GROMACS .gro file of C-alpha atoms in nm:
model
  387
    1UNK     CA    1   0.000   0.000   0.000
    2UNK     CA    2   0.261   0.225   0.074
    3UNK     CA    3   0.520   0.175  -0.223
    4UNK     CA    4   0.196   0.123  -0.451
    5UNK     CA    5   0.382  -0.178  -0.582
    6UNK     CA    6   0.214  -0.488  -0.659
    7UNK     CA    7   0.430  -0.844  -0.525
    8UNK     CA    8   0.496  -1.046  -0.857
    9UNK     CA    9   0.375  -1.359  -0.696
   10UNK     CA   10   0.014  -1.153  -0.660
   11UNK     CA   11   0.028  -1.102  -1.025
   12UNK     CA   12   0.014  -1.490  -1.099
   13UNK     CA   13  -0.271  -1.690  -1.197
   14UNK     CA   14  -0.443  -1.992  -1.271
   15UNK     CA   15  -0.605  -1.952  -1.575
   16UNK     CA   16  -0.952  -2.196  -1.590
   17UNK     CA   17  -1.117  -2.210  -1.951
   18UNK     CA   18  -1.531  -2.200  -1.853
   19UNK     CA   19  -1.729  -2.328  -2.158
   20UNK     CA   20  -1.971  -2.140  -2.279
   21UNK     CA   21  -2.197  -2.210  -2.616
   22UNK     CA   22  -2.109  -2.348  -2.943
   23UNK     CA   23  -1.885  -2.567  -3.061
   24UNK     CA   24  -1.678  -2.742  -2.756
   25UNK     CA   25  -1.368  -2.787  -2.981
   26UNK     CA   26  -1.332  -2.416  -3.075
   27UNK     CA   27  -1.096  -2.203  -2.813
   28UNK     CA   28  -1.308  -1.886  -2.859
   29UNK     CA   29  -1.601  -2.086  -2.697
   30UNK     CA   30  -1.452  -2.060  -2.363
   31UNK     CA   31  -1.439  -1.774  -2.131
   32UNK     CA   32  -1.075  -1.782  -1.936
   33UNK     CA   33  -1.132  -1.711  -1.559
   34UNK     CA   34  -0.825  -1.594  -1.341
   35UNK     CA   35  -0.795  -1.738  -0.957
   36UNK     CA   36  -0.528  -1.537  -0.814
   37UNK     CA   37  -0.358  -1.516  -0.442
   38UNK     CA   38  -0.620  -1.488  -0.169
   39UNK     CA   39  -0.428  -1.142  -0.022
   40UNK     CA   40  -0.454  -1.009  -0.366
   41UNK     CA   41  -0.831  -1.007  -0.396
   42UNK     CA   42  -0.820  -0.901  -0.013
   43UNK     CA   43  -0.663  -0.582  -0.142
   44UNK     CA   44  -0.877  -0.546  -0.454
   45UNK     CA   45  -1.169  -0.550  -0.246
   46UNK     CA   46  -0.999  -0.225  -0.045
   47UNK     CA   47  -0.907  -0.061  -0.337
   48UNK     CA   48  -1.242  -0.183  -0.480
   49UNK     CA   49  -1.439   0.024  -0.191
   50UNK     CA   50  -1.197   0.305  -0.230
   51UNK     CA   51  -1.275   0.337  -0.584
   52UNK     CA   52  -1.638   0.274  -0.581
   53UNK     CA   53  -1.687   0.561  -0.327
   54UNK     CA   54  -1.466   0.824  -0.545
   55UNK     CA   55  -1.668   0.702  -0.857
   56UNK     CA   56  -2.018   0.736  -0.667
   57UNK     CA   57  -1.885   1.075  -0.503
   58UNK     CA   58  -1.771   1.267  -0.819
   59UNK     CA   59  -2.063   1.094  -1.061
   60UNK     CA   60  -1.847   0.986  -1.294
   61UNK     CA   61  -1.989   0.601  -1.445
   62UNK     CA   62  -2.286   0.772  -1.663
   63UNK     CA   63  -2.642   0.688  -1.588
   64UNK     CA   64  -2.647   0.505  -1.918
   65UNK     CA   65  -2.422   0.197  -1.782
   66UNK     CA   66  -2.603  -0.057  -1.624
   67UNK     CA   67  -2.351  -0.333  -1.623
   68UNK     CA   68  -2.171  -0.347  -1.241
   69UNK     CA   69  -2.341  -0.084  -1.106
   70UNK     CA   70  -2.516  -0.142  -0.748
   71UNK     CA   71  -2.862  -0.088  -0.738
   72UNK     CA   72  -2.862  -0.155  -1.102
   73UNK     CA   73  -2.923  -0.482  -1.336
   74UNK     CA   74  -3.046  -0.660  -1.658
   75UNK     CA   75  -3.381  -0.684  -1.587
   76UNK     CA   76  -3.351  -0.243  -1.519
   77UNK     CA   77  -3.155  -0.206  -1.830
   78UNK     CA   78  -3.448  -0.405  -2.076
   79UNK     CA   79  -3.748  -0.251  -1.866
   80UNK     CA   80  -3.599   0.111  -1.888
   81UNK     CA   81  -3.488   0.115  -2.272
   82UNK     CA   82  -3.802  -0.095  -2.397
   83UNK     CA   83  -4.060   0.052  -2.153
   84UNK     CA   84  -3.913   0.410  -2.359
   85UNK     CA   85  -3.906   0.257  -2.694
   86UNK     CA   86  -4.254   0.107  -2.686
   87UNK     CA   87  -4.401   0.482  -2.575
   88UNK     CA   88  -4.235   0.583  -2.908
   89UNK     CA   89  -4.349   0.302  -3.135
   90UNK     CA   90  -4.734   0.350  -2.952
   91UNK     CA   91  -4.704   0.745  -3.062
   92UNK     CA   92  -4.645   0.581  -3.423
   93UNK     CA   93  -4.309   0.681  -3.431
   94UNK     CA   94  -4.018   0.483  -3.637
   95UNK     CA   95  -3.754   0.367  -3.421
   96UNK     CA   96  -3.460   0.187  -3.508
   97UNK     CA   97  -3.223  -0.002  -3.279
   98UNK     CA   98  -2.838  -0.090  -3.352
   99UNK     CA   99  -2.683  -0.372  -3.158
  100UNK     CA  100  -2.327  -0.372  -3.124
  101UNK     CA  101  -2.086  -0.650  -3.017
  102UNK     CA  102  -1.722  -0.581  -2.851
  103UNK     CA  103  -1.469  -0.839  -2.945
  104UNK     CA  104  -1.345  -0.961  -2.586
  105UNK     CA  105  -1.311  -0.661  -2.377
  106UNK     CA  106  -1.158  -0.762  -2.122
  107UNK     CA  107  -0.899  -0.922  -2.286
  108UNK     CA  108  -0.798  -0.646  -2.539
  109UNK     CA  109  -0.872  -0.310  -2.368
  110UNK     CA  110  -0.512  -0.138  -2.363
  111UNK     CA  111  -0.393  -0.059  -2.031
  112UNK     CA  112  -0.220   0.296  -2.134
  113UNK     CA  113  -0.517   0.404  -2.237
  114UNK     CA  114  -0.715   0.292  -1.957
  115UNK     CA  115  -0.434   0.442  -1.718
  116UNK     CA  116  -0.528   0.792  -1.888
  117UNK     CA  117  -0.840   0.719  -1.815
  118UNK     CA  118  -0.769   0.665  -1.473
  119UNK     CA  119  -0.591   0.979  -1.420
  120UNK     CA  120  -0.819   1.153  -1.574
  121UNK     CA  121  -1.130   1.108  -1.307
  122UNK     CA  122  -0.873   1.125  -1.088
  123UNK     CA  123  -0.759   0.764  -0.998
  124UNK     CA  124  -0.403   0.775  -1.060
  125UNK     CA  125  -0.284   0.623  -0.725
  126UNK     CA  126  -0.465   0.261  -0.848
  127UNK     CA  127  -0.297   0.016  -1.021
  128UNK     CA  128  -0.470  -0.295  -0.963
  129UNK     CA  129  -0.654  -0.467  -1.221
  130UNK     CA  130  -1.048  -0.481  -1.092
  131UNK     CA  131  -1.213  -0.560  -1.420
  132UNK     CA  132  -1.558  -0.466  -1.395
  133UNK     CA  133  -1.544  -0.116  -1.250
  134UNK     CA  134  -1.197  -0.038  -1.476
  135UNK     CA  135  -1.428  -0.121  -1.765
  136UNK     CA  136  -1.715   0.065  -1.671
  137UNK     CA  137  -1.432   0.385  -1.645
  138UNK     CA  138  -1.312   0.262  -2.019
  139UNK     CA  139  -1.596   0.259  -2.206
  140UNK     CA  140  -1.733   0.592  -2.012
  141UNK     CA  141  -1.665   0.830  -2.292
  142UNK     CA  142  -1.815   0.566  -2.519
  143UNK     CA  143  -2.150   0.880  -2.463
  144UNK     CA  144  -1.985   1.168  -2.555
  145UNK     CA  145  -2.117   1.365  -2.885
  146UNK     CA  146  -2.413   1.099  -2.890
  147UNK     CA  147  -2.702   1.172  -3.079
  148UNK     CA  148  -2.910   0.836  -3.017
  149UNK     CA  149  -2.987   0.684  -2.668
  150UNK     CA  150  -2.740   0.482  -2.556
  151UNK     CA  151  -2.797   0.227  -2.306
  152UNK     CA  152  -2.533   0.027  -2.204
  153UNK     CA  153  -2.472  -0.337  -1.959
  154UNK     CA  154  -2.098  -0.381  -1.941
  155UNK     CA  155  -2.010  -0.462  -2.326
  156UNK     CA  156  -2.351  -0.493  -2.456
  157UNK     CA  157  -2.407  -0.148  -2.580
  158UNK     CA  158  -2.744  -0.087  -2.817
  159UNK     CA  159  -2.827   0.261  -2.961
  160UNK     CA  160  -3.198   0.385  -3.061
  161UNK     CA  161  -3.294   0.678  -3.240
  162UNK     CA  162  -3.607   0.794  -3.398
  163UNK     CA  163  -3.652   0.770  -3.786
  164UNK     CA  164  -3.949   0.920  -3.898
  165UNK     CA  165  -3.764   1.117  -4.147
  166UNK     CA  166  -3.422   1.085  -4.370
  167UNK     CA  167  -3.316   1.373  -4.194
  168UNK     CA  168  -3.347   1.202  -3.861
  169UNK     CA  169  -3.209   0.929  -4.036
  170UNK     CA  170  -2.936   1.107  -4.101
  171UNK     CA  171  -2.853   1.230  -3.750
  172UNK     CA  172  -2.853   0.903  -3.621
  173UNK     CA  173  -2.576   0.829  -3.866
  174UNK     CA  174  -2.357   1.032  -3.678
  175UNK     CA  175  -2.368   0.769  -3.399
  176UNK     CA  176  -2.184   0.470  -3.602
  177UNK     CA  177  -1.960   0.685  -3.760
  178UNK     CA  178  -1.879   0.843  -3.424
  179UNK     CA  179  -1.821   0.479  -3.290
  180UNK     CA  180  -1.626   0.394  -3.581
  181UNK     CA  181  -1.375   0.695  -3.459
  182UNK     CA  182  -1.393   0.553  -3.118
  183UNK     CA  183  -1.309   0.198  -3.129
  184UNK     CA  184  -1.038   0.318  -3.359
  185UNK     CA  185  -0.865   0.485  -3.031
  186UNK     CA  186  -0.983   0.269  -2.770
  187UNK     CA  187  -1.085  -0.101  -2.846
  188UNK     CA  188  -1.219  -0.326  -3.135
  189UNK     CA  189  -1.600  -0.395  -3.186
  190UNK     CA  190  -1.712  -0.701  -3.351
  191UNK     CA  191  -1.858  -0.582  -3.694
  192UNK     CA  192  -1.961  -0.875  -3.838
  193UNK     CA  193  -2.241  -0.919  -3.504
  194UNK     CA  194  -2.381  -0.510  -3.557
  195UNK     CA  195  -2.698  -0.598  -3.614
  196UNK     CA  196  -3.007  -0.295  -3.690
  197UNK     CA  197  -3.384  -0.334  -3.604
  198UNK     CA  198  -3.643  -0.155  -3.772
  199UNK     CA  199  -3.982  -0.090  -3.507
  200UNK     CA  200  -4.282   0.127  -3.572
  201UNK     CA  201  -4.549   0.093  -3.841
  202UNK     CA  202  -4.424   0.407  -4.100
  203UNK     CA  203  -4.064   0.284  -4.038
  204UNK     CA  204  -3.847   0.340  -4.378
  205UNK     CA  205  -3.618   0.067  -4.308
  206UNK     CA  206  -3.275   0.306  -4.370
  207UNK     CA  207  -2.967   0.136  -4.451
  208UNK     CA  208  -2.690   0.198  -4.119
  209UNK     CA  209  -2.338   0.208  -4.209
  210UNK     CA  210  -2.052   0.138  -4.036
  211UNK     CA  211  -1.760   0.301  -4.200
  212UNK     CA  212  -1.802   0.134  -4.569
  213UNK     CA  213  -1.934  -0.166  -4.403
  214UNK     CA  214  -2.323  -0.201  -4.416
  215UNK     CA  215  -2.453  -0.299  -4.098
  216UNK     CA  216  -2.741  -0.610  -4.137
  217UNK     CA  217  -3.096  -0.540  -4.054
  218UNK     CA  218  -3.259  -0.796  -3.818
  219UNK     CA  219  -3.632  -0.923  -3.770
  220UNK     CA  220  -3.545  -1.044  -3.436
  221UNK     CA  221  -3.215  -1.012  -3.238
  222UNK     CA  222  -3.147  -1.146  -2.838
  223UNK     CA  223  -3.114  -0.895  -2.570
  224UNK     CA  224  -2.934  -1.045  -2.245
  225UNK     CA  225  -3.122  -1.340  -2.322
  226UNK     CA  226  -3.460  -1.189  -2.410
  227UNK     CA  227  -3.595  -1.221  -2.754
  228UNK     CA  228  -3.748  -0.905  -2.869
  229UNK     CA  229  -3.846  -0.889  -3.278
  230UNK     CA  230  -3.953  -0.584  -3.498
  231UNK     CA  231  -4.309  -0.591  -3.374
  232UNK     CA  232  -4.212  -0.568  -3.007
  233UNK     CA  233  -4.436  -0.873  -2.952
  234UNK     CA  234  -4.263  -1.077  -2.723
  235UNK     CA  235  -4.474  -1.448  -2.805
  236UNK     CA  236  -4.149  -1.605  -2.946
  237UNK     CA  237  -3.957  -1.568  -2.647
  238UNK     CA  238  -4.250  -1.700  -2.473
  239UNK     CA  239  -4.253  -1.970  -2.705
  240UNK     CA  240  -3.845  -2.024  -2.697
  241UNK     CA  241  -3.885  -1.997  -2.286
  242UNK     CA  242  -4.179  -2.235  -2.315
  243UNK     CA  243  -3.962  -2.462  -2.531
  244UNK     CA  244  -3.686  -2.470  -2.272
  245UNK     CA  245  -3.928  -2.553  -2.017
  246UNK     CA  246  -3.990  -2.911  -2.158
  247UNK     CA  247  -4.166  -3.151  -1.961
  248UNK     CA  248  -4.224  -2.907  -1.680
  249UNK     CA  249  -3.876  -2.827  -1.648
  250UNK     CA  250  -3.731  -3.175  -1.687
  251UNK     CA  251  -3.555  -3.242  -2.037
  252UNK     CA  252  -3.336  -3.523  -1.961
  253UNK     CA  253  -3.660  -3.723  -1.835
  254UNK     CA  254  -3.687  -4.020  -2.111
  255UNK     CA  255  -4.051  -4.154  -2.071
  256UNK     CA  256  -4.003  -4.442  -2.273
  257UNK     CA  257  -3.711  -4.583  -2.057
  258UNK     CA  258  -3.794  -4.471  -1.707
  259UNK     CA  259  -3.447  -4.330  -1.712
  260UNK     CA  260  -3.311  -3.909  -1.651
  261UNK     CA  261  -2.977  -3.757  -1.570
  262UNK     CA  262  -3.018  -3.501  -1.281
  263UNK     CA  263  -3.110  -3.621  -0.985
  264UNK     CA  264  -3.421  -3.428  -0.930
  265UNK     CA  265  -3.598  -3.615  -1.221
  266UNK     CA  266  -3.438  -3.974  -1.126
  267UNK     CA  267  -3.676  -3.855  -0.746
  268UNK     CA  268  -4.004  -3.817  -0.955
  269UNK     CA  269  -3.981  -4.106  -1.134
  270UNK     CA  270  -3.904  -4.304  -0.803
  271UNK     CA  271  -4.218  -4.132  -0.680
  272UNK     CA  272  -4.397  -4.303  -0.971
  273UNK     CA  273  -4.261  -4.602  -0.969
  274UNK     CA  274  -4.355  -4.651  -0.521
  275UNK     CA  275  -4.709  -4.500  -0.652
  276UNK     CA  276  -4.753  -4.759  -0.961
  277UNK     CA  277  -4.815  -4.433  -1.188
  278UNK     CA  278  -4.765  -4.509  -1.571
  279UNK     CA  279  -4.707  -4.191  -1.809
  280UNK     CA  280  -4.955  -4.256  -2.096
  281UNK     CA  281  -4.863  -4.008  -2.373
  282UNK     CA  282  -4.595  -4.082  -2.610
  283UNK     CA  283  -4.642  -3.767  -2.817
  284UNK     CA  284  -4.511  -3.411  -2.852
  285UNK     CA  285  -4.789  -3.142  -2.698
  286UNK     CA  286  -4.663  -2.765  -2.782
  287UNK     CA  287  -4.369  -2.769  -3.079
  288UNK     CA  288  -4.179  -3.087  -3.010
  289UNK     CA  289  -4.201  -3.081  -2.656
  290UNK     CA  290  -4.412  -3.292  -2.431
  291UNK     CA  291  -4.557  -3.013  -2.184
  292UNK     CA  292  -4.832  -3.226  -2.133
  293UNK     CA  293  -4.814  -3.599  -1.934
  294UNK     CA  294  -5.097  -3.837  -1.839
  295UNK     CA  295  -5.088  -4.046  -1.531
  296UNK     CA  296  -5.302  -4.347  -1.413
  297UNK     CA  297  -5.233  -4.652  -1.137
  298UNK     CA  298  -5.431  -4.852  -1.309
  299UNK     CA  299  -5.376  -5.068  -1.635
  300UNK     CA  300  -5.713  -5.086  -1.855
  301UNK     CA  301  -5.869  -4.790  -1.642
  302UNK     CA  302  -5.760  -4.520  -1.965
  303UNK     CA  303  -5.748  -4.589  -2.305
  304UNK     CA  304  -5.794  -4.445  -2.676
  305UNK     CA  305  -5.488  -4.161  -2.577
  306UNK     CA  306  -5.483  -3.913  -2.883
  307UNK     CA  307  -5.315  -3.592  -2.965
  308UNK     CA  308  -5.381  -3.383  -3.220
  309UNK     CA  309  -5.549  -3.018  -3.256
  310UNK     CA  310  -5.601  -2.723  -3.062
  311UNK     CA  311  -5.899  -2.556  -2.906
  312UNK     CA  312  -5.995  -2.223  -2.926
  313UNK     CA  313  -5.603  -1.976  -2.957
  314UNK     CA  314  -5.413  -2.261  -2.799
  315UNK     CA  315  -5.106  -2.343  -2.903
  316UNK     CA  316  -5.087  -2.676  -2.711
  317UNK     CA  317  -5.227  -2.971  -2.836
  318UNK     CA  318  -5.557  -3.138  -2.757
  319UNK     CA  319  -5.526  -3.455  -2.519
  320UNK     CA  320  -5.847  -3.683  -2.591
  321UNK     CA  321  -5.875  -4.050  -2.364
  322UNK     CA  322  -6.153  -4.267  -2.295
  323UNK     CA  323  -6.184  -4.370  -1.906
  324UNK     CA  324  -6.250  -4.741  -1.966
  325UNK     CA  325  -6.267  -4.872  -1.589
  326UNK     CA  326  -6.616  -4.799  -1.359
  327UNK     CA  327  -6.582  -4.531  -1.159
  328UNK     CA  328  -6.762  -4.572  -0.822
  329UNK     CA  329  -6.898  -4.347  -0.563
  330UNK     CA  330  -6.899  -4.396  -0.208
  331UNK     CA  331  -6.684  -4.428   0.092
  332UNK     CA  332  -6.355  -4.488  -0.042
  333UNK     CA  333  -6.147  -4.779   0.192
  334UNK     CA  334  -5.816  -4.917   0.187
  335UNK     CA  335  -5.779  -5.289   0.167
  336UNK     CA  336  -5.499  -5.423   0.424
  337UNK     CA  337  -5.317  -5.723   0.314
  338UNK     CA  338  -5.253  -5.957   0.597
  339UNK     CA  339  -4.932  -6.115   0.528
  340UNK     CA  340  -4.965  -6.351   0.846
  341UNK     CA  341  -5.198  -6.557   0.645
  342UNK     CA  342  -4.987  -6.522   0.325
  343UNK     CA  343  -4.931  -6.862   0.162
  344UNK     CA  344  -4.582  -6.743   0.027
  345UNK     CA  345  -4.550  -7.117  -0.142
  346UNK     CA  346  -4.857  -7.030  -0.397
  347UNK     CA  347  -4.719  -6.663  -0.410
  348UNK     CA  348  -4.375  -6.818  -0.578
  349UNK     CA  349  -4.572  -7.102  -0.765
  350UNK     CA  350  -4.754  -6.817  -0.942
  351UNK     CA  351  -4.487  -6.562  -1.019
  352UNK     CA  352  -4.206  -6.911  -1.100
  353UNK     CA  353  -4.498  -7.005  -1.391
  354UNK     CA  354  -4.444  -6.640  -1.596
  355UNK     CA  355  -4.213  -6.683  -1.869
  356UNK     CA  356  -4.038  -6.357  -1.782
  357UNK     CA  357  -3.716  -6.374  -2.027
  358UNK     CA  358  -3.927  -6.442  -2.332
  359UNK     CA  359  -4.243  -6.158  -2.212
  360UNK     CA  360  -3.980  -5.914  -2.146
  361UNK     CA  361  -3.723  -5.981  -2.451
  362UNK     CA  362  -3.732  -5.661  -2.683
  363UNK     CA  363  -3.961  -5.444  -2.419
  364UNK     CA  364  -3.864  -5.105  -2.270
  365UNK     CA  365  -3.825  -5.027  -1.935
  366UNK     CA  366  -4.234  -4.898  -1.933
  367UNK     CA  367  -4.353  -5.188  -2.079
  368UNK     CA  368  -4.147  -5.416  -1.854
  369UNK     CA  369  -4.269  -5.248  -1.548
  370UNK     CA  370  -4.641  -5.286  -1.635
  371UNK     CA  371  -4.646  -5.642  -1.740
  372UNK     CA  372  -4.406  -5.678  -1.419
  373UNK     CA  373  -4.657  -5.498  -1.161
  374UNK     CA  374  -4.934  -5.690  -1.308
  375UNK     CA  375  -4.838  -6.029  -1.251
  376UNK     CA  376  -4.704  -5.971  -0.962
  377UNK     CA  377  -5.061  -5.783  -0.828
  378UNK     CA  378  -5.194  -6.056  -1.004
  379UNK     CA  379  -5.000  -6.336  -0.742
  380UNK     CA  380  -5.089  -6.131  -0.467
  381UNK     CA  381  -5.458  -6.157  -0.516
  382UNK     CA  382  -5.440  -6.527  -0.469
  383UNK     CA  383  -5.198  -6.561  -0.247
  384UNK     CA  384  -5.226  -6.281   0.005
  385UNK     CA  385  -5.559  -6.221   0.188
  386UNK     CA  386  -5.714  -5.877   0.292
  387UNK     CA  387  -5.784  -5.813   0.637
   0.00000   0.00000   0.00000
């Protein structure tokens, strides 16, 4: 603290590659994670606080930069830019949005220049490396001369501007072209992901440039995971979150086998199993996922299982069965099986007689299970009084 020096062995790391999308086999799939000396993050959290309260003191981290900012999040960054945008498009306005992608940040940011930076707002006595609030100082300036709104969360960085006219149009152009000077000086945008949506029902659809590159227009583009197309109708990322959901949040569940992968699932269908439930539908309900399932305990009580159509706006499909078994009214009571009178030698007399490796040769788990559980319920009718 005193000689401002950082200890080389506090500078070391162990570098851990976390996967993230895509192809597994591709190194720019992965985002590297440093785990450094214990003391050193001790003293980046002091110099952390120390910074945070200059920052918060002098106002310098514009209001447009929702990305590590206390108090401030995703969900404040979408509600705030798309609660304003859908005033505009409801006042019949043409809006257009331009998404912009930075190409690894935090890897390629140049130190001198953030060090200016630094000294500029008046941080020259830090030298420690505290990523997210040393970016949020970076890309600061990223506002100044803007004539669209900029709303920013870390890297993700989207403009908006009205378009009503070409002159607007025009205006806005300033923006890119502005950027273009920017990430000249500072840091590298990736070009090829600028994408441009085109809202509002008397929208012209203007071409955006990017220098001599033409930026692509966009029907639909994702915004911190949220889906949001030219219409501002948000029914495919219901439809994409729906889709996700799959089988009530449980995707690795195969019905035909009995069998799932987290251990959560493998729990519900040991519930079934102790419980004697069967799943009945062996069909997709809502676009290739089965939302839908159909339980019974008892084999021959449902039958006729179909799925096809929709009623009324649905977009699930129609589940149609016939309940085959007698349904009874009354008192309902709980037969006891008294297993002191159990003749056990009839019990394995009946179950020895099934020819189980032929019945159950080229069945799945399901079907194994039910022919299983009957013959055995079967046995224990004849073999096993009630009290």
């Amino acid at each position: 603290m005193v000689t401002g020096e950082v200890p080389v062995n506090w500078r070391k790391a162990g570098i851990t590659p976390i996967f993230k999308k895509g192809n597994k086999e591709d190194p720019g799939n992965y985002r590297l994670v440093s785990l450094t000396l214990i003391l050193g993050n001790v003293m980046e959290q002091l110099i952390l606080g120390t910074m945070s309260r200059h920052i918060k003191d002098k106002k310098i981290t514009r209001s447009s930069q929702y990305g590590f900012n206390k108090g401030k999040s995703c969900l404040t960054n979408l509600i705030k830019f798309y609660n304003e945008l859908t005033v505009l498009v409801d006042e019949g306005r043409a809006v257009d949005i331009v998404y912009l992608d930075c190409s690894k940040v935090f890897d390629i940011a140049s130190h001198k220049i953030l060090i200016e930076k630094l000294l500029k707002y008046g941080l020259d006595e830090q030298r420690s490396v505290l990523g997210p609030i040393l970016f949020n100082i970076f890309i600061n300036d990223l506002n100044y001369g803007a004539v669209c709104n900029i709303n920013k969360f870390a890297d993700d960085t989207k403009l908006r501007g009205v378009t009503d006219m070409l002159e607007s149009h025009a205006a806005i152009q300033k923006d890119p072209d502005r950027l273009e000077k920017w990430t000249d000086r500072n840091l590298k945008f990736n070009k090829g992901k600028y994408k441009a949506l085109h809202m509002g029902k008397n929208n012209l659809r203007p071409q955006h440039m990017l220098g001599t590159a033409q930026l692509e227009s966009s029907f639909a583009e994702k915004d911190m995971g949220v889906l949001v197309d030219s219409k501002l109708n948000m029914s495919q990322q219901c439809a994409l979150a729906t889709k996700k959901a799959n089988d009530f949040n449980l995707p690795d569940v195969c019905w035909k086998y009995n069998t799932a992968e987290r251990k959560k699932s493998r729990r519900i269908l040991e519930y079934m199993e102790d419980n004697f439930l069967t799943e009945l539908l062996r069909k997709p309900t809502r676009e290739g996922a089965p939302l839908d399932l159909l339980f019974t305990n008892r084999e021959g009580l449902v039958g006729d299982v179909t799925v096809e159509g929709c009623l009324g706006h649905s977009d699930h499909e129609m589940i149609e069965y016939l309940i085959l078994g007698v349904v009874r009214r009354g008192i309902s009571r709980t037969a006891t099986l008294d297993f002191w009178r159990a003749n056990f030698g009839l019990f394995r007399s009946l179950v020895d007689r099934v020819p189980w490796e032929t019945v159950l040769k080229g069945k799945g788990v399901q079907e194994d299970w039910t022919f299983f559980k009957k013959e055995i319920l079967k046995a224990q009718e004849q073999a096993v009084p009630t009290c």
